[in-house]
Tab-separated table of C-alpha atoms in Angstrom:
chain	number	residue	atom	x	y	z
A	48	MET	CA	-6.741	18.247	-3.102
A	49	THR	CA	-6.104	14.517	-2.867
A	50	GLY	CA	-2.997	13.116	-1.239
A	51	LEU	CA	0.085	12.745	-3.374
A	52	THR	CA	1.065	9.257	-2.308
A	53	PRO	CA	0.628	6.025	-4.290
A	54	ALA	CA	-2.967	4.820	-4.120
A	55	LEU	CA	-3.145	1.727	-6.283
A	56	SER	CA	-5.735	0.032	-4.132
A	57	ALA	CA	-8.237	2.868	-4.542
A	58	PRO	CA	-11.278	1.872	-6.613
A	59	ALA	CA	-12.020	3.587	-9.873
A	60	SER	CA	-14.011	6.790	-9.511
A	61	PRO	CA	-17.786	6.171	-9.430
A	62	GLY	CA	-18.173	9.319	-11.551
A	63	ALA	CA	-16.245	7.721	-14.432
A	64	ARG	CA	-18.808	5.005	-15.256
A	65	THR	CA	-19.634	6.400	-18.663
A	66	VAL	CA	-17.528	7.895	-21.407
A	67	THR	CA	-19.175	11.277	-20.889
A	68	ASP	CA	-18.399	11.271	-17.179
A	69	ALA	CA	-14.838	10.144	-17.859
A	70	VAL	CA	-14.251	12.922	-20.398
A	71	ARG	CA	-15.775	15.486	-18.059
A	72	ARG	CA	-13.492	14.371	-15.258
A	73	ALA	CA	-10.437	14.555	-17.510
A	74	ALA	CA	-11.484	17.873	-19.074
A	75	PRO	CA	-9.060	20.072	-17.059
A	76	ALA	CA	-6.132	17.870	-18.092
A	77	LEU	CA	-7.228	17.780	-21.740
A	78	LEU	CA	-7.777	21.554	-21.774
A	79	ALA	CA	-4.358	22.230	-20.234
A	80	PHE	CA	-2.730	19.866	-22.713
A	81	ALA	CA	-4.529	21.444	-25.686
A	82	CYS	CA	-3.594	24.975	-24.599
A	83	VAL	CA	0.102	24.072	-24.347
A	84	ARG	CA	0.066	22.392	-27.750
A	85	LEU	CA	-1.813	25.322	-29.308
A	86	LEU	CA	0.805	27.708	-27.930
A	87	SER	CA	3.544	25.564	-29.461
A	88	LEU	CA	1.867	25.531	-32.878
A	89	THR	CA	1.240	29.281	-32.758
A	90	VAL	CA	4.878	30.033	-31.994
A	91	LEU	CA	5.920	27.611	-34.747
A	92	ALA	CA	3.654	29.371	-37.257
A	93	VAL	CA	5.024	32.827	-36.390
A	94	TRP	CA	8.633	31.648	-36.360
A	95	SER	CA	8.268	29.761	-39.643
A	96	ARG	CA	6.672	32.732	-41.359
A	97	ALA	CA	9.601	34.905	-40.283
A	98	ALA	CA	12.040	32.240	-41.502
A	99	GLY	CA	10.237	31.800	-44.821
A	100	SER	CA	9.319	28.150	-44.167
A	101	SER	CA	6.008	26.280	-44.076
A	102	PRO	CA	4.766	24.931	-40.712
A	103	ARG	CA	2.753	22.257	-42.526
A	104	GLN	CA	5.826	21.126	-44.456
A	105	LEU	CA	7.896	21.031	-41.272
A	106	LEU	CA	5.287	18.964	-39.440
A	107	SER	CA	4.289	16.518	-42.175
A	108	GLY	CA	6.841	16.566	-44.971
A	109	ARG	CA	10.306	15.986	-43.548
A	110	TRP	CA	12.407	13.177	-42.048
A	111	ASP	CA	10.493	10.117	-40.833
A	112	ALA	CA	7.148	11.640	-41.820
A	113	ILE	CA	8.125	11.236	-45.479
A	114	TRP	CA	8.801	7.544	-44.965
A	115	TYR	CA	5.486	6.952	-43.197
A	116	THR	CA	3.621	8.778	-45.967
A	117	ARG	CA	5.385	6.785	-48.658
A	118	VAL	CA	4.416	3.492	-46.971
A	119	ALA	CA	0.826	4.729	-46.616
A	120	GLU	CA	0.632	5.628	-50.311
A	121	HIS	CA	2.649	2.826	-51.925
A	122	GLY	CA	3.171	0.064	-49.366
A	123	TYR	CA	6.512	-1.367	-48.327
A	124	GLY	CA	9.409	-1.969	-50.681
A	125	PHE	CA	11.289	1.323	-51.052
A	126	THR	CA	15.027	1.428	-50.321
A	127	LEU	CA	17.623	4.156	-50.586
A	128	ASP	CA	21.203	2.997	-51.177
A	129	LEU	CA	23.617	5.539	-49.701
A	130	GLY	CA	26.739	3.487	-50.396
A	131	GLY	CA	29.254	2.113	-47.926
A	132	GLY	CA	26.786	-0.503	-46.702
A	133	ARG	CA	24.223	2.119	-45.711
A	134	VAL	CA	20.853	1.073	-47.114
A	135	HIS	CA	17.756	2.832	-45.838
A	136	SER	CA	14.734	0.545	-46.148
A	137	ASP	CA	11.166	1.529	-45.292
A	138	LEU	CA	10.874	-1.820	-43.474
A	139	ALA	CA	12.439	-0.033	-40.490
A	140	PHE	CA	9.069	1.685	-39.898
A	141	PHE	CA	6.379	-0.273	-38.094
A	142	PRO	CA	3.016	-0.364	-39.892
A	143	LEU	CA	0.224	0.954	-37.652
A	144	LEU	CA	0.704	4.687	-38.328
A	145	PRO	CA	0.907	4.343	-42.141
A	146	TRP	CA	-2.109	2.006	-42.050
A	147	LEU	CA	-4.076	4.667	-40.202
A	148	GLU	CA	-2.846	7.366	-42.587
A	149	ARG	CA	-4.022	5.295	-45.538
A	150	GLY	CA	-7.381	4.615	-43.909
A	151	VAL	CA	-8.045	8.246	-42.993
A	152	ALA	CA	-6.971	9.453	-46.449
A	153	ALA	CA	-9.210	6.868	-48.117
A	154	CYS	CA	-12.360	8.070	-46.355
A	155	SER	CA	-11.650	11.822	-46.221
A	156	PRO	CA	-10.354	14.608	-48.489
A	157	LEU	CA	-7.032	14.600	-46.623
A	158	THR	CA	-3.764	13.528	-48.196
A	159	ALA	CA	-1.796	10.787	-46.456
A	160	ALA	CA	0.591	13.389	-45.026
A	161	ASP	CA	-2.265	15.487	-43.638
A	162	ALA	CA	-3.904	12.333	-42.331
A	163	GLY	CA	-0.713	11.708	-40.368
A	164	LEU	CA	-1.111	15.123	-38.730
A	165	ALA	CA	-4.740	14.330	-37.887
A	166	VAL	CA	-3.845	10.960	-36.403
A	167	SER	CA	-1.130	12.540	-34.261
A	168	ALA	CA	-3.481	15.296	-33.071
A	169	VAL	CA	-6.175	12.861	-31.981
A	170	ALA	CA	-3.673	10.386	-30.549
A	171	SER	CA	-1.952	13.079	-28.502
A	172	LEU	CA	-5.281	13.937	-26.824
A	173	PHE	CA	-5.866	10.270	-26.018
A	174	ALA	CA	-2.318	10.101	-24.666
A	175	ALA	CA	-2.995	13.111	-22.419
A	176	TRP	CA	-6.207	11.471	-21.224
A	177	ALA	CA	-4.389	8.261	-20.305
A	178	LEU	CA	-1.581	10.200	-18.592
A	179	PHE	CA	-4.184	12.008	-16.511
A	180	LEU	CA	-5.747	8.698	-15.476
A	181	VAL	CA	-2.387	7.195	-14.541
A	182	GLY	CA	-1.333	10.258	-12.560
A	183	GLU	CA	-4.725	10.464	-10.844
A	184	ARG	CA	-4.712	6.815	-9.850
A	185	VAL	CA	-1.205	6.865	-8.434
A	186	TYR	CA	-0.879	10.357	-6.905
A	187	GLY	CA	-4.273	12.062	-7.124
A	188	ARG	CA	-6.293	14.132	-9.594
A	189	ARG	CA	-4.181	17.275	-9.370
A	190	ALA	CA	-1.017	15.317	-10.206
A	191	GLY	CA	-2.825	13.764	-13.172
A	192	VAL	CA	-3.702	17.178	-14.597
A	193	VAL	CA	-0.142	18.447	-14.137
A	194	LEU	CA	1.318	15.302	-15.694
A	195	ALA	CA	-0.705	15.806	-18.893
A	196	ALA	CA	0.323	19.471	-19.080
A	197	LEU	CA	3.978	18.700	-18.372
A	198	TRP	CA	4.152	16.065	-21.080
A	199	ALA	CA	2.854	18.680	-23.530
A	200	ALA	CA	5.577	21.112	-22.417
A	201	LEU	CA	8.638	18.865	-22.693
A	202	PRO	CA	11.502	20.353	-24.749
A	203	VAL	CA	10.863	18.167	-27.823
A	204	SER	CA	7.082	17.998	-27.423
A	205	VAL	CA	6.604	19.582	-30.856
A	206	VAL	CA	7.058	16.018	-32.131
A	207	GLN	CA	3.616	15.296	-30.653
A	208	SER	CA	2.147	17.480	-33.402
A	209	MET	CA	4.171	15.971	-36.243
A	210	ALA	CA	3.202	13.135	-38.567
A	211	TYR	CA	5.422	10.903	-36.451
A	212	SER	CA	4.475	7.850	-34.404
A	213	GLU	CA	5.392	9.193	-30.927
A	214	SER	CA	1.880	10.448	-30.072
A	215	LEU	CA	0.174	7.302	-31.323
A	216	PHE	CA	2.621	5.057	-29.501
A	217	THR	CA	2.422	7.012	-26.235
A	218	ALA	CA	-1.380	6.888	-26.321
A	219	LEU	CA	-1.416	3.113	-26.781
A	220	ALA	CA	1.353	2.560	-24.235
A	221	ALA	CA	-0.222	4.788	-21.577
A	222	TRP	CA	-3.638	3.197	-21.959
A	223	GLY	CA	-1.989	-0.225	-21.843
A	224	VAL	CA	-0.146	0.568	-18.611
A	225	TYR	CA	-3.319	2.065	-17.127
A	226	ALA	CA	-5.191	-1.123	-18.029
A	227	VAL	CA	-2.543	-3.126	-16.157
A	228	LEU	CA	-2.838	-0.854	-13.108
A	229	THR	CA	-6.610	-1.343	-13.042
A	230	GLY	CA	-6.538	-5.087	-13.680
A	231	ARG	CA	-8.062	-4.936	-17.164
A	232	TRP	CA	-5.809	-7.620	-18.557
A	233	VAL	CA	-7.396	-8.244	-21.945
A	234	TRP	CA	-7.466	-4.527	-22.692
A	235	ALA	CA	-3.833	-4.328	-21.588
A	236	GLY	CA	-2.973	-7.101	-24.018
A	237	TRP	CA	-4.723	-5.405	-26.934
A	238	PHE	CA	-3.081	-2.042	-26.237
A	239	ALA	CA	0.322	-3.729	-25.972
A	240	LEU	CA	-0.326	-5.534	-29.258
A	241	LEU	CA	-1.158	-2.255	-31.026
A	242	ALA	CA	1.787	-0.435	-29.417
A	243	GLY	CA	4.034	-3.237	-30.647
A	244	ALA	CA	2.732	-2.668	-34.176
A	245	THR	CA	3.610	1.039	-33.908
A	246	ARG	CA	7.235	1.226	-32.790
A	247	PRO	CA	10.047	-1.227	-31.915
A	248	VAL	CA	9.936	0.073	-28.330
A	249	GLY	CA	6.516	-1.545	-28.059
A	250	ALA	CA	8.506	-4.259	-26.317
A	251	ALA	CA	8.428	-1.980	-23.251
A	252	VAL	CA	4.632	-2.285	-23.000
A	253	VAL	CA	4.887	-6.040	-23.413
A	254	ALA	CA	7.435	-6.158	-20.587
A	255	ALA	CA	5.121	-4.146	-18.314
A	256	VAL	CA	2.231	-6.537	-18.968
A	257	TRP	CA	4.317	-9.653	-18.519
A	258	VAL	CA	6.115	-8.568	-15.349
A	259	ALA	CA	2.885	-7.453	-13.703
A	260	ALA	CA	1.128	-10.683	-14.671
A	261	ALA	CA	4.047	-12.832	-13.507
A	262	LEU	CA	4.139	-11.143	-10.102
A	263	ALA	CA	0.375	-11.416	-9.713
A	264	LEU	CA	0.448	-15.115	-10.506
A	265	ALA	CA	3.453	-15.728	-8.251
A	266	SER	CA	1.731	-14.202	-5.219
A	267	GLY	CA	0.029	-16.865	-3.161
A	268	GLY	CA	0.786	-19.550	-5.719
A	269	ARG	CA	-1.945	-18.345	-8.092
A	270	TRP	CA	-0.034	-19.837	-11.024
A	271	ARG	CA	-1.213	-23.307	-9.947
A	272	THR	CA	-4.826	-22.457	-10.760
A	273	ALA	CA	-4.241	-19.716	-13.325
A	274	TRP	CA	-5.831	-21.649	-16.191
A	275	ARG	CA	-9.118	-21.799	-14.251
A	276	THR	CA	-9.106	-18.508	-12.307
A	277	ASP	CA	-6.962	-16.067	-14.289
A	278	ARG	CA	-7.779	-16.792	-17.906
A	279	ARG	CA	-8.239	-13.123	-18.772
A	280	MET	CA	-4.789	-12.371	-17.391
A	281	LEU	CA	-3.288	-15.189	-19.432
A	282	LEU	CA	-5.129	-14.031	-22.544
A	283	GLY	CA	-3.842	-10.475	-22.081
A	284	ALA	CA	-0.289	-11.733	-21.623
A	285	ALA	CA	-0.606	-13.872	-24.756
A	286	LEU	CA	-1.964	-11.000	-26.862
A	287	ALA	CA	0.654	-8.490	-25.714
A	288	PRO	CA	3.635	-9.477	-27.907
A	289	LEU	CA	1.736	-10.344	-31.087
A	290	GLY	CA	1.964	-6.930	-32.755
A	291	TRP	CA	5.703	-6.610	-32.260
A	292	LEU	CA	6.452	-10.259	-33.031
A	293	GLY	CA	4.139	-10.294	-36.021
A	294	TYR	CA	5.862	-7.419	-37.780
A	295	VAL	CA	9.393	-8.548	-36.932
A	296	ALA	CA	8.546	-12.058	-38.162
A	297	TRP	CA	7.042	-10.679	-41.388
A	298	VAL	CA	10.173	-8.628	-42.065
A	299	GLY	CA	12.277	-11.710	-41.308
A	300	VAL	CA	10.376	-13.746	-43.892
A	301	ARG	CA	10.620	-10.929	-46.418
A	302	GLU	CA	14.340	-10.494	-45.789
A	303	GLY	CA	15.050	-14.216	-45.756
A	304	GLY	CA	16.096	-14.746	-42.148
A	305	ALA	CA	14.994	-14.477	-38.540
A	306	LEU	CA	17.343	-11.517	-38.022
A	307	GLY	CA	15.948	-9.620	-40.992
A	308	TYR	CA	14.689	-6.673	-38.962
A	309	LEU	CA	18.053	-6.288	-37.247
A	310	ARG	CA	19.722	-6.185	-40.673
A	311	VAL	CA	17.271	-3.494	-41.771
A	312	GLN	CA	18.128	-1.442	-38.690
A	313	GLY	CA	21.806	-2.043	-39.351
A	314	GLY	CA	21.400	-0.534	-42.805
A	315	TRP	CA	20.219	2.648	-41.102
A	316	GLY	CA	23.222	2.597	-38.765
A	317	ASN	CA	20.975	1.656	-35.853
A	318	GLY	CA	21.167	-1.253	-33.451
A	319	PHE	CA	22.102	-1.827	-29.833
A	320	ASP	CA	25.620	-1.900	-28.463
A	321	GLY	CA	25.050	-1.316	-24.751
A	322	GLY	CA	25.531	2.431	-25.123
A	323	LEU	CA	29.155	2.268	-26.325
A	324	ALA	CA	28.542	4.413	-29.413
A	325	PHE	CA	26.617	6.993	-27.413
A	326	ALA	CA	29.344	7.107	-24.762
A	327	ALA	CA	31.954	7.615	-27.492
A	328	PHE	CA	29.814	10.392	-28.991
A	329	VAL	CA	29.565	12.202	-25.652
A	330	GLY	CA	33.266	11.621	-24.994
A	331	GLY	CA	34.120	13.144	-28.359
A	332	ARG	CA	32.144	16.248	-27.447
A	333	LEU	CA	33.838	16.530	-24.047
A	334	THR	CA	37.336	16.340	-25.498
A	335	GLY	CA	36.705	18.593	-28.493
A	336	PRO	CA	36.035	22.281	-28.995
A	337	GLY	CA	32.351	21.687	-28.342
A	338	TYR	CA	32.948	20.457	-24.803
A	339	VAL	CA	30.059	22.596	-23.507
A	340	SER	CA	27.600	20.513	-25.544
A	341	GLY	CA	29.177	17.392	-24.034
A	342	LEU	CA	28.604	18.755	-20.553
A	343	VAL	CA	24.988	19.534	-21.443
A	344	LEU	CA	24.518	15.976	-22.719
A	345	LEU	CA	25.987	14.533	-19.516
A	346	ALA	CA	23.723	16.742	-17.422
A	347	ALA	CA	20.676	15.693	-19.460
A	348	VAL	CA	21.452	11.985	-19.062
A	349	ALA	CA	22.076	12.481	-15.331
A	350	LEU	CA	18.727	14.275	-14.990
A	351	VAL	CA	16.855	11.505	-16.779
A	352	LEU	CA	18.481	8.834	-14.614
A	353	TRP	CA	17.781	10.885	-11.472
A	354	LEU	CA	14.103	11.159	-12.426
A	355	TYR	CA	13.916	7.395	-12.849
A	356	VAL	CA	15.557	6.771	-9.474
A	357	ARG	CA	13.247	9.362	-7.935
A	358	GLY	CA	10.280	7.469	-9.317
A	359	VAL	CA	11.568	4.285	-7.705
A	360	ARG	CA	11.979	6.025	-4.350
A	361	GLN	CA	8.507	7.532	-4.594
A	362	GLY	CA	7.085	4.065	-4.940
A	363	GLN	CA	5.786	4.198	-8.491
A	364	PRO	CA	3.919	0.982	-9.383
A	365	LEU	CA	6.104	-1.669	-10.961
A	366	PRO	CA	4.373	-1.592	-14.402
A	367	LEU	CA	5.291	2.098	-14.716
A	368	LEU	CA	8.881	1.472	-13.660
A	369	VAL	CA	9.284	-1.487	-16.003
A	370	TYR	CA	7.801	0.390	-18.939
A	371	ALA	CA	9.858	3.559	-18.387
A	372	GLY	CA	12.994	1.547	-17.651
A	373	VAL	CA	12.806	-0.402	-20.910
A	374	VAL	CA	12.101	2.753	-22.963
A	375	LEU	CA	15.045	4.489	-21.291
A	376	LEU	CA	17.344	1.481	-21.733
A	377	LEU	CA	16.552	1.104	-25.424
A	378	ALA	CA	16.997	4.832	-26.064
A	379	LEU	CA	20.341	5.142	-24.290
A	380	THR	CA	21.883	1.915	-25.592
A	381	ALA	CA	20.966	2.403	-29.254
A	382	LYS	CA	23.684	3.505	-31.625
A	383	GLY	CA	23.298	6.006	-34.415
A	384	TYR	CA	21.162	9.153	-34.732
A	385	PHE	CA	22.173	10.537	-31.347
A	386	GLY	CA	20.119	13.653	-31.957
A	387	SER	CA	17.018	11.453	-31.928
A	388	LYS	CA	17.438	10.339	-28.318
A	389	PRO	CA	15.321	13.119	-26.753
A	390	ARG	CA	12.322	12.214	-28.901
A	391	LEU	CA	12.939	8.488	-28.381
A	392	MET	CA	12.500	9.118	-24.644
A	393	LEU	CA	9.362	11.215	-25.136
A	394	PRO	CA	7.030	8.200	-24.576
A	395	ALA	CA	8.687	7.520	-21.176
A	396	PHE	CA	6.036	9.601	-19.384
A	397	PRO	CA	6.582	7.994	-15.934
A	398	LEU	CA	9.880	9.919	-15.807
A	399	VAL	CA	7.815	13.115	-15.604
A	400	LEU	CA	5.732	11.904	-12.655
A	401	PRO	CA	8.167	13.131	-9.943
A	402	LEU	CA	8.064	16.614	-11.470
A	403	ALA	CA	4.268	16.452	-11.712
A	404	VAL	CA	4.024	15.516	-8.041
A	405	ALA	CA	6.321	18.378	-7.055
A	406	LEU	CA	4.346	20.936	-9.072
A	407	ALA	CA	1.027	19.573	-7.817
A	408	ARG	CA	2.097	20.375	-4.269
A	409	LEU	CA	2.521	24.067	-5.111
A	410	ARG	CA	-0.201	26.665	-4.887
A	411	THR	CA	-2.273	26.853	-8.052
A	412	GLY	CA	-0.809	30.210	-9.102
A	413	TRP	CA	2.768	29.080	-8.697
A	414	ALA	CA	2.099	25.793	-10.478
A	415	ALA	CA	0.399	27.602	-13.378
A	416	ALA	CA	3.281	30.084	-13.641
A	417	ALA	CA	5.842	27.285	-13.721
A	418	LEU	CA	3.898	25.354	-16.362
A	419	GLY	CA	3.438	28.533	-18.394
A	420	ALA	CA	7.150	29.269	-18.363
A	421	LEU	CA	7.962	25.703	-19.390
A	422	ALA	CA	5.364	25.836	-22.164
A	423	LEU	CA	6.828	29.069	-23.558
A	424	ALA	CA	10.366	27.697	-23.460
A	425	SER	CA	9.229	24.457	-25.103
A	426	ALA	CA	7.325	26.326	-27.826
A	427	GLY	CA	10.336	28.496	-28.625
A	428	TYR	CA	12.720	25.561	-28.641
A	429	GLY	CA	10.392	23.473	-30.813
A	430	ALA	CA	10.079	26.242	-33.408
A	431	PHE	CA	13.855	26.774	-33.410
A	432	TRP	CA	14.469	23.014	-33.634
A	433	LEU	CA	12.110	22.376	-36.554
A	434	ASN	CA	13.397	25.370	-38.491
A	435	GLY	CA	16.944	24.101	-37.920
A	436	THR	CA	18.279	20.583	-37.764
A	437	GLY	CA	15.057	19.083	-36.404
A	438	PRO	CA	14.451	15.466	-35.402
A	439	PRO	CA	16.091	12.901	-37.677
């Protein structure tokens, strides 16, 4: 078992020189991830049958999945006027997932909705692969395997199997951060560009690329000769924001103003207020008859913040901390749809690294038992969640 301390200076594994070797090396992580997800889907199928609902409908035909499918089938332009200034526009949804749904549906017998499920399934495996590589590089191979399995067993991980954009975004973000850690700047820029075309929080990947590049150029005064010696780094940094900026700018032109995307989000009741609305929501729970749920919310937020601080103390590389910090900040300071916050934090995989390190230090049997228990709890909660209120 390799040491569980940061090892950023370690060279890439000689055995990972080809795609086949790389897949073989990641196979334990991918197998563990697939087993956890299969357990979740099995429990969902059994639960849904008992409840008289359709697992396929739950995974591909409700909430945001409907909006993505509609964009894939008809393009942008649909709005739903709810009155009182609440106007739901499909422009709130970034385009990469519906583009992929349309492309897969066009060259296969799948519907756009089923194509969304296929994209999420494939993307989640690529996300697990990237998580393994990040964990392996920073804390060793065993931690990488556990990290992939843990991400599959998070309480709201059923979203990874839905026709939502979380799996696609996490895959692009994780590969982008890994590219930064390994000095592959142009790849990092492309992954950040695609992540920025997938979700608004793509800005977190851009921040990770930019901060890492800025620090690298600042060390030893490299910025003075960057145009001659670090052109690939500069190119990666230039590519990084184009996906996010391109879509926001397009919406601005369509809506007739630079703040067009913010107005679209406002119509959904979203936006950023520094966390005031979320604090008021939690406070309302604490002072009302449902004070227990308020206490649970406080405990959950405290746990998430503790995991982030723990990552800092463990010496996680700065790109990981920047990425996770921005995802966490945007999730906690957004107003509206408070029930969505757990899934909004799902892409913040570096928060799980301290737990992965702790489990990786256990004997194999104990670690497997702990992961199995978490997977069962996650599968049960996911089935209960989707057959109930579910993710808005």
